[in-house]
Short mmCIF file of C-alpha atoms in Angstrom, two decimals:
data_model
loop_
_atom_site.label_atom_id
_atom_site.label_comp_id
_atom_site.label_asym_id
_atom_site.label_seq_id
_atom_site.Cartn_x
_atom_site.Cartn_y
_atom_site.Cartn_z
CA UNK A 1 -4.57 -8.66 -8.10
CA UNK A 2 -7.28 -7.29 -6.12
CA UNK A 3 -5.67 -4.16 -5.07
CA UNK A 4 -7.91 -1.20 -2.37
CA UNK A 5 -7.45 2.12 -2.94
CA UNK A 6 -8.20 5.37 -1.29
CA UNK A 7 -8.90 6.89 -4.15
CA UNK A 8 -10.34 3.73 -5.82
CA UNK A 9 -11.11 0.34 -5.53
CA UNK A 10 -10.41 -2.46 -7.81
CA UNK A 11 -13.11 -4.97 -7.11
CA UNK A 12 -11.71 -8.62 -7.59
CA UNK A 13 -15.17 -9.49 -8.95
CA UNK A 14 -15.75 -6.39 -10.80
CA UNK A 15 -12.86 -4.90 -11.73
CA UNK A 16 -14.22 -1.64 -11.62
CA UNK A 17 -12.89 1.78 -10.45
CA UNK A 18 -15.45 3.43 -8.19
CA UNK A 19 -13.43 6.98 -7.16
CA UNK A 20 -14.69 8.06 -3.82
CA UNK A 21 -11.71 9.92 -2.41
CA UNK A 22 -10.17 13.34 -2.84
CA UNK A 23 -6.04 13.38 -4.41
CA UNK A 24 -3.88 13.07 -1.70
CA UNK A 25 -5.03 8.85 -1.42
CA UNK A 26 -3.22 6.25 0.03
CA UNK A 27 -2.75 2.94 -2.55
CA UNK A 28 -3.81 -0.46 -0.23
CA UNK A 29 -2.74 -3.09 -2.34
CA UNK A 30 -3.99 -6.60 -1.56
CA UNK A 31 -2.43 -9.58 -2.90
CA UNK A 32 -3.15 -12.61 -5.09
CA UNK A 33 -3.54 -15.67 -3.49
CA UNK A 34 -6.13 -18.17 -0.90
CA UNK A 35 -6.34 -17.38 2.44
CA UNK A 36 -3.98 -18.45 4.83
CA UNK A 37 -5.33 -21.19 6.60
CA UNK A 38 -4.59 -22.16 10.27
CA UNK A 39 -5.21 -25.00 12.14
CA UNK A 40 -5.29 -25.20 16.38
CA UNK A 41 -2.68 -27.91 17.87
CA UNK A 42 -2.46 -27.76 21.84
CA UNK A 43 -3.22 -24.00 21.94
CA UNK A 44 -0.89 -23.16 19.04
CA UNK A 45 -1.63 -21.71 15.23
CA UNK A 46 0.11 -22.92 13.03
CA UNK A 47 1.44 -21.36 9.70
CA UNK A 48 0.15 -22.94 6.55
CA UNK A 49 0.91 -21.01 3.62
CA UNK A 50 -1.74 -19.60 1.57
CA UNK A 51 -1.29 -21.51 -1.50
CA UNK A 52 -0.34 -24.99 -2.52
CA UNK A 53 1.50 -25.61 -5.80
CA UNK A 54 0.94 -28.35 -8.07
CA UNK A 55 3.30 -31.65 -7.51
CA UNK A 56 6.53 -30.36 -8.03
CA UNK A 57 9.35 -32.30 -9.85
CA UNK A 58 12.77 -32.43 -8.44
CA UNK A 59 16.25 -33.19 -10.09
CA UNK A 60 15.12 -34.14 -13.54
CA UNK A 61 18.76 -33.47 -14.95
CA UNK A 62 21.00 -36.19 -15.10
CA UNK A 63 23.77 -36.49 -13.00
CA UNK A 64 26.36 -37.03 -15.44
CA UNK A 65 25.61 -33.25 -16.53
CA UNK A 66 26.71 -32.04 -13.60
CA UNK A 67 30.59 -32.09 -14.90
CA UNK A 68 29.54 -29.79 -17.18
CA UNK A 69 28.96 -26.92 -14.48
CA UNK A 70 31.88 -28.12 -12.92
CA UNK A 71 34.17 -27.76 -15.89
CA UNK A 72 32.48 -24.09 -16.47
CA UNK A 73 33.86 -22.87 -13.21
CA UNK A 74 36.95 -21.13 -14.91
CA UNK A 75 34.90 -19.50 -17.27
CA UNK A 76 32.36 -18.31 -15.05
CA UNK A 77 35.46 -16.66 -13.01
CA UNK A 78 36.59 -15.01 -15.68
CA UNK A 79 33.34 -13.86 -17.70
CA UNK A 80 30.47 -14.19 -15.15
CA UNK A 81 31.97 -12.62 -12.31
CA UNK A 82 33.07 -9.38 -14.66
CA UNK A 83 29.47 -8.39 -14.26
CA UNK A 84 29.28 -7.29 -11.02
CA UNK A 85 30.13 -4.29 -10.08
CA UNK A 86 32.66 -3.40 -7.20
CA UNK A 87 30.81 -1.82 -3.61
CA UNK A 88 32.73 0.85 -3.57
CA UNK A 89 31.95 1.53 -7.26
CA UNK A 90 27.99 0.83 -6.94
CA UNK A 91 24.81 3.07 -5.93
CA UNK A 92 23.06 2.92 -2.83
CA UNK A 93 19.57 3.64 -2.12
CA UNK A 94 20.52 6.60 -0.23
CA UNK A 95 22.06 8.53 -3.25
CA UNK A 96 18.33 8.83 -4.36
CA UNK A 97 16.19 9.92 -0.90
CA UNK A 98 16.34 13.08 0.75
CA UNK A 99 19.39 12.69 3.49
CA UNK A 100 18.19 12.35 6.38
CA UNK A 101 21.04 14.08 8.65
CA UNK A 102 20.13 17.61 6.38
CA UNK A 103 19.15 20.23 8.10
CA UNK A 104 16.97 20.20 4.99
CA UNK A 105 15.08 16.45 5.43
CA UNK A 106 11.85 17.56 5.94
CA UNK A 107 11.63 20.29 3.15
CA UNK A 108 13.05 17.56 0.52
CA UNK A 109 10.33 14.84 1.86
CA UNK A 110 8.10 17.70 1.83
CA UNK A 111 9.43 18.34 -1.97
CA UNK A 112 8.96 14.06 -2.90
CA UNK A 113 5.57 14.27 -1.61
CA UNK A 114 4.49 17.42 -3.96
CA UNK A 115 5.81 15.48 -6.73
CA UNK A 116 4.10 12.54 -5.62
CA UNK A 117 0.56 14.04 -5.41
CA UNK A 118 0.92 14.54 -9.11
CA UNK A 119 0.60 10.65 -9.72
CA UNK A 120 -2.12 8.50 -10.77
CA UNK A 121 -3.05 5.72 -8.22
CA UNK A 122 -2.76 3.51 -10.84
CA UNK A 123 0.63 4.34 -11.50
CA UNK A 124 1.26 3.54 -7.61
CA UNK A 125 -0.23 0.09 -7.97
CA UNK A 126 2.42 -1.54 -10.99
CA UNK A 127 5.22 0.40 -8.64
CA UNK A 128 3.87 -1.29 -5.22
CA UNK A 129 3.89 -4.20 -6.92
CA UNK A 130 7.44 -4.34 -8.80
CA UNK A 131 8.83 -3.18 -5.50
CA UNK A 132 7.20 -6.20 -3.30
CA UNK A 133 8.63 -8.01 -5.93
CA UNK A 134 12.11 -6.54 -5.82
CA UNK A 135 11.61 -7.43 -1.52
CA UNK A 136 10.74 -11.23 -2.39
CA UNK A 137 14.59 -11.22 -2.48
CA UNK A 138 15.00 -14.10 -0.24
CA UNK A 139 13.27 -16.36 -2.28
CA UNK A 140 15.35 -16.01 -5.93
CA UNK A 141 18.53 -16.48 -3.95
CA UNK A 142 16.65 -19.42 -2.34
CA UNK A 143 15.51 -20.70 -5.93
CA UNK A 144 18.89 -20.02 -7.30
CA UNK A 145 20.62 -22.67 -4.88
CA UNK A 146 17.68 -25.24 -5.25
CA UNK A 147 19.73 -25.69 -8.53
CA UNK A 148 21.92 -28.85 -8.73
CA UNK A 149 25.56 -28.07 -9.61
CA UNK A 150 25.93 -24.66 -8.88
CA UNK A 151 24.54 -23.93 -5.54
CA UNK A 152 26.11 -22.50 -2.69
CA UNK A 153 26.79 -25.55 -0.60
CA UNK A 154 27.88 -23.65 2.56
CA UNK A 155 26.10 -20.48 2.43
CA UNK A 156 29.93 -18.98 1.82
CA UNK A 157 31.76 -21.27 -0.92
CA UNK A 158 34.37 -19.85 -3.06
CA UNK A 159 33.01 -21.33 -5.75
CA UNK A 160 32.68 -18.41 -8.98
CA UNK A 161 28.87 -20.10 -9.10
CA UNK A 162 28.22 -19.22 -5.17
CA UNK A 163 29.65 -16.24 -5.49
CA UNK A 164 28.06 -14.59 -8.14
CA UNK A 165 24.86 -16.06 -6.68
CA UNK A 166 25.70 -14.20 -3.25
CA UNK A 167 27.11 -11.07 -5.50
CA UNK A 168 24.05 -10.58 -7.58
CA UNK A 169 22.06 -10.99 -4.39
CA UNK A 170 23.23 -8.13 -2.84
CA UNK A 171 22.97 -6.11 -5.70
CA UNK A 172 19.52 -6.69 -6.44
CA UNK A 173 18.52 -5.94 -2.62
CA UNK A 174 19.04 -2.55 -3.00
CA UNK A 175 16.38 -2.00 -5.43
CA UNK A 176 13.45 -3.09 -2.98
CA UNK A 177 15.30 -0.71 -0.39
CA UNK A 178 15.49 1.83 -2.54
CA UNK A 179 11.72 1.71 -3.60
CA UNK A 180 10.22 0.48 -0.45
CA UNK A 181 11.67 3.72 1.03
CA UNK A 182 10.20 6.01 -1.37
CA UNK A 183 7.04 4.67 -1.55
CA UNK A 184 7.49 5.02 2.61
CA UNK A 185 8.19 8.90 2.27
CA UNK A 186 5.07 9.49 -0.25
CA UNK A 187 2.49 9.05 1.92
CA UNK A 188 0.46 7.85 -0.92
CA UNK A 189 0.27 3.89 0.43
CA UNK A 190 -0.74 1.96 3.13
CA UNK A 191 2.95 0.32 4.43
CA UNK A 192 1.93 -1.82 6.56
CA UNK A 193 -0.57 -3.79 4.01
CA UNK A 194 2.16 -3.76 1.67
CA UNK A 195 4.55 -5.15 4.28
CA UNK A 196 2.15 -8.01 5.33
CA UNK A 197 1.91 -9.07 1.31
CA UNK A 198 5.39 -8.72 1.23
CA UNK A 199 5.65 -11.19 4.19
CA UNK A 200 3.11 -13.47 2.58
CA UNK A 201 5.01 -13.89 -0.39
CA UNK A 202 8.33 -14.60 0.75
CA UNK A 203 6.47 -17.51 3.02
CA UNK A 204 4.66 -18.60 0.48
CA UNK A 205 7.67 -18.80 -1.60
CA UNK A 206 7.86 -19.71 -5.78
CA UNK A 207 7.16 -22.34 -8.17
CA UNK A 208 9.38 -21.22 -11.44
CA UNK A 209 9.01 -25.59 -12.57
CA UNK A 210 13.13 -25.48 -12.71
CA UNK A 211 13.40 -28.59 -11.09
CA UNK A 212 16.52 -28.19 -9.63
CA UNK A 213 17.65 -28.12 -13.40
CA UNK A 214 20.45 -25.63 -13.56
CA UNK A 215 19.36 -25.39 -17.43
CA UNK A 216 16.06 -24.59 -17.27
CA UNK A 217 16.86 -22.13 -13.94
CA UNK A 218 19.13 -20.51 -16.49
CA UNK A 219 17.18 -19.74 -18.83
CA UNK A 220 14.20 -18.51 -16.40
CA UNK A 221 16.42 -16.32 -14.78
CA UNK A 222 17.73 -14.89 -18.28
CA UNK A 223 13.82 -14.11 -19.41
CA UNK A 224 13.40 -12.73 -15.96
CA UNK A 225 15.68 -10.46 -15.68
CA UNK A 226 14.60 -9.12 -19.04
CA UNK A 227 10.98 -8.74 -18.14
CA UNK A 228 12.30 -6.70 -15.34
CA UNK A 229 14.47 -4.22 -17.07
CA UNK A 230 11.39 -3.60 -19.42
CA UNK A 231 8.91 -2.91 -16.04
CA UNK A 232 11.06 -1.00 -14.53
CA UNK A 233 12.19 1.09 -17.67
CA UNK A 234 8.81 1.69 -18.49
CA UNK A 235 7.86 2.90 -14.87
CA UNK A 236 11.00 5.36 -15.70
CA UNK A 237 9.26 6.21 -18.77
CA UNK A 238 5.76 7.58 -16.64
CA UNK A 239 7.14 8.62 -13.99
CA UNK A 240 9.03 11.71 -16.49
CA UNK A 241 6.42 12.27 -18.54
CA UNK A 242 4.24 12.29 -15.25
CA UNK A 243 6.98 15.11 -14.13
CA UNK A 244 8.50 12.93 -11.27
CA UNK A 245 12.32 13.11 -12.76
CA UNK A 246 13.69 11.92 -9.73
CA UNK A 247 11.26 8.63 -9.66
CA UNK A 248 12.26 8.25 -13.18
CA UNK A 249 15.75 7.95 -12.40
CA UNK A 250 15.54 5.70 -9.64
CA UNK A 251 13.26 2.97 -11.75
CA UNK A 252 15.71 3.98 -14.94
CA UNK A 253 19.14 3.02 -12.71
CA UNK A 254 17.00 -0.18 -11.58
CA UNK A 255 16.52 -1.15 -15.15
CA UNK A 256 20.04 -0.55 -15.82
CA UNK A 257 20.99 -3.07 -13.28
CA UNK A 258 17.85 -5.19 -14.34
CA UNK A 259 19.71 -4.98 -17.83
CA UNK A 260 23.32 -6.01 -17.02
CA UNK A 261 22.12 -9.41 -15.09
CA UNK A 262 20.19 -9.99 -18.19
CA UNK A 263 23.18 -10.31 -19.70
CA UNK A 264 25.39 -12.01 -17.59
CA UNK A 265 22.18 -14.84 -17.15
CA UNK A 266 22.43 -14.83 -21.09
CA UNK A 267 25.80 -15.45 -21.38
CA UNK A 268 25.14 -18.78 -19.29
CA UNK A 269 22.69 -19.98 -21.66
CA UNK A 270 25.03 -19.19 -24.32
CA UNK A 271 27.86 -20.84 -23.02
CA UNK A 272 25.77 -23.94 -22.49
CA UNK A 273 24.04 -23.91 -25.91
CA UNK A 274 27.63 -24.22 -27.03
CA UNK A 275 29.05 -27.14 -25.09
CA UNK A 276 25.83 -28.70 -24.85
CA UNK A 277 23.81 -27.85 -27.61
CA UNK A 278 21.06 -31.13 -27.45
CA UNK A 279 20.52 -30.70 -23.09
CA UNK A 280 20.19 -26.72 -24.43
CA UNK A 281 17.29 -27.01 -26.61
CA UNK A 282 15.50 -29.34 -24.55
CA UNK A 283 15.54 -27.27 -21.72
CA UNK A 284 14.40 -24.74 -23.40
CA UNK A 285 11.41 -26.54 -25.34
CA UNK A 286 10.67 -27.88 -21.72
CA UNK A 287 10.25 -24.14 -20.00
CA UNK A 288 8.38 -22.75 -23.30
CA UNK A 289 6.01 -25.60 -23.05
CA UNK A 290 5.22 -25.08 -19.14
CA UNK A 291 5.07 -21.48 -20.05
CA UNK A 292 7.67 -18.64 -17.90
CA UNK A 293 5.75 -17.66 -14.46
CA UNK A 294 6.32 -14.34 -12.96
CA UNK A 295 8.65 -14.17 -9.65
CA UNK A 296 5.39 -12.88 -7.59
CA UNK A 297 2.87 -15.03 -8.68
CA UNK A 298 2.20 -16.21 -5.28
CA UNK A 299 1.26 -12.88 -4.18
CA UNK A 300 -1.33 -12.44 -1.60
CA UNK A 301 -1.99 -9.67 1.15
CA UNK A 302 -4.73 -11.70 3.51
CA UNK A 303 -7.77 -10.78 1.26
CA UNK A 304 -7.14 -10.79 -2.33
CA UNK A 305 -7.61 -14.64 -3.83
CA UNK A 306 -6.51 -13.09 -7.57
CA UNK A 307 -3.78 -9.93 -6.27
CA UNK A 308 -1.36 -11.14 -9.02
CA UNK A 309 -3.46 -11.21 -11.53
CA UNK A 310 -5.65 -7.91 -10.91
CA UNK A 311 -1.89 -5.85 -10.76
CA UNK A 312 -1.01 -7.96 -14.37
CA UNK A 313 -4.51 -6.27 -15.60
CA UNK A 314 -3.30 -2.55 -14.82
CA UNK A 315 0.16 -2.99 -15.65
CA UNK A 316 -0.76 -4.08 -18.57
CA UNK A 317 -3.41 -1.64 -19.10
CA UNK A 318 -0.63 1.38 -18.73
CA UNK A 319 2.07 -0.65 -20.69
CA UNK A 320 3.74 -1.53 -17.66
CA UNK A 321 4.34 -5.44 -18.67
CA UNK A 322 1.94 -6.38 -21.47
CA UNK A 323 1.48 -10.00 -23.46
CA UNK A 324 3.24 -8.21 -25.83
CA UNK A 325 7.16 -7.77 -24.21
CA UNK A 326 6.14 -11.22 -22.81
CA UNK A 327 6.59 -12.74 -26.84
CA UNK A 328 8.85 -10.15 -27.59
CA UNK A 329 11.19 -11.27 -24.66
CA UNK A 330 10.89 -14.56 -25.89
CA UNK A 331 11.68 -13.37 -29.17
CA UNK A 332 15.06 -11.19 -28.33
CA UNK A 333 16.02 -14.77 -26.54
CA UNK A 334 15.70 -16.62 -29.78
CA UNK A 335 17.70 -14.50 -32.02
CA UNK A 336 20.30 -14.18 -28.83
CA UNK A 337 20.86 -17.83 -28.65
CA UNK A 338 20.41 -18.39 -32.76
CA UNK A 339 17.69 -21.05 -31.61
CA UNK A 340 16.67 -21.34 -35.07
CA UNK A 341 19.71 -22.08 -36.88
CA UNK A 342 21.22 -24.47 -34.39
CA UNK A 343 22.89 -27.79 -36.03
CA UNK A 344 24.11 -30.97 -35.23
CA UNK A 345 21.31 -31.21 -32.86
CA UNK A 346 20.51 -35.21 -31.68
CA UNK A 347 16.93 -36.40 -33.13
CA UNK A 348 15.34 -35.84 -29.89
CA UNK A 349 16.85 -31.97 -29.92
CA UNK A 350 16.09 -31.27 -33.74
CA UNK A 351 12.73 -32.21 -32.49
CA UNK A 352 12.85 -30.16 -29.21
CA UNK A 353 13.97 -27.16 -31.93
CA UNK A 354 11.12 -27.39 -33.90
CA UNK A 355 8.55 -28.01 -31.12
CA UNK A 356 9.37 -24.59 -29.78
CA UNK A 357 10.02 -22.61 -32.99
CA UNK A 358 5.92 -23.50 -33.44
CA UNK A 359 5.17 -22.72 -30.35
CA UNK A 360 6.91 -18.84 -30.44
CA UNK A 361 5.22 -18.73 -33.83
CA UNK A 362 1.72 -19.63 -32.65
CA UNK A 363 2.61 -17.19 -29.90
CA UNK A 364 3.68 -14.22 -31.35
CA UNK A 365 1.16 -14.83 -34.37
CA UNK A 366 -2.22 -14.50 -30.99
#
């Protein structure tokens, strides 16, 4: 991403860091996609936005599969559901920030903001954008009932699929709160930049090619979840040896969250690699071949044509989210699932199996 700096500038032609500021900066981080374009109708602008996807393909799995989610419903109830963790049993962003009806508020903002001086801007860029990611909320929960079979037909169905979308939903909002405050009370950012890319991204939405395809949502959501618990554990991991313990805790009780969806998500895939070993594999052979996108790719802030990719340069350049955890992710998933020593597998899946077993080796061999 093309990402403005006080402090520096990260040219989306360049690249280059040009420091021309003194250490107390404010991070402006643009984001990663075309302008918005409008057009005039009677007087009125209307909203386009910014990017267009490629043609999209809609409901490739057959309907007879769709019995199969059905007939999963009792064990998602009684294994799916386990991880979530109660309310009243659960953080909130609060536990974390100075508390604001303390006599003492201002001298612990006053206390965050020391620690936050101490900071790199670059470390402020790969934690702007996780948390804009974390606040593109509305659009996973969106994606999530896009899938055929398990959505939440009424916005409140009872059904253990609905509810664990709804459940997981509201856990995960709390960790864009919880960051989007912080960042707030360091002074180091420009909010209101930040909140504009956050509203361009949740207009413009996300392409993850699922296809309405419960399977292949599945197993994006399990590799997703994983590449967040390793971002966010490795912002833990800077922010202590950086000397911000507190920071380090928040992104480290993220991750821990991050973590147990990884494993409920999973235990989906699991479950279906059992009862459906051949629909599985090809789902799986299907998403490695179109390649996992991140959440956020559509980012954009109103100036930046590349923002995604310019914050993928730094956070890879601090070991944020590298190439590296992206094959090792994909890696982890095939010894989870024992992809390579699945049998009984149709022609068409023995062939699906193979297809991607060359394909992770050609990948983590680069």
């Amino acid at each position: 991403m093309a990402i403005a700096m006080n402090r520096i500038v990260v040219s989306p032609s360049s690249y280059a860091y040009r420091p021309h500021q003194p250490r107390r900066s404010r991070s402006y981080i643009a984001s990663s996609i075309r302008s918005a374009t409008t057009e005039v109708t009677n007087g009125r602008k209307l909203y386009i936005p910014p990017r267009e996807v490629h043609v999209q393909v809609k409901h490739s799995m057959p309907p007879q599969k769709l019995e199969i989610f059905k007939s999963l419903e009792g064990w998602a109830d009684e294994t799916l559901l386990t991880y979530l963790k109660p309310v009243e049993k659960s953080w909130q962003p609060t536990d974390f920030l100075p508390e604001a009806e303390s006599e003492g508020f201002y001298e612990q903002v006053k206390e965050l903001r020391e620690r936050c001086k101490e900071l790199p801007d670059e470390y402020f860029v790969v934690l702007v954008g996780d948390m804009i990611t974390e606040e593109a909320l509305p659009t996973y929960q969106t994606m999530l009932n896009t899938l055929d079979g398990v959505r939440d037909e009424t916005g409140a169905s009872p059904t253990p699929w609905a509810v664990w979308t709804r459940a997981w939903t509201a856990e995960e909002n709390r960790h864009g709160d919880l960051l989007n405050k912080y960042l707030y009370l360091s002074g180091r950012v420009d909010m209101r930049q930040i909140e504009k890319t956050i509203q361009y991204l949740i207009g413009s939405g996300m392409d993850p090619k699922t296809e309405n395809n419960p399977y292949l949502g599945f197993i994006y959501t399990s590799f997703q979840e994983r590449a967040t618990f390793i971002s966010h554990g490795n912002t833990a991991r800077h922010a202590k040896d950086l000397g911000d313990l507190k920071l380090a805790q928040i992104c480290g009780t993220i991750a821990a969250d991050e973590k147990r969806h990884e494993t409920a998500y999973t235990k989906i895939v699991e479950k279906l690699f059992e009862i459906d070993a051949d629909g599985t594999i090809l789902g799986l052979a299907d998403m490695m071949k179109k390649k996992i996108s991140m959440p956020a790719h559509l980012m954009y802030d109103g100036q930046d044509d590349n923002l995604f990719g310019h914050f993928s340069t730094i956070a890879q350049r601090l070991g944020v989210y590298t190439a590296k955890d992206y094959a090792d992710i994909l890696e982890f998933l095939v010894e989870r699932w024992n992809v390579e020593t699945l049998s009984g597998l149709s022609s068409e899946g023995h062939k699906a199996q193979l297809h991607w077993l060359v394909c992770f080796v050609n990948l983590i061999g680069t």
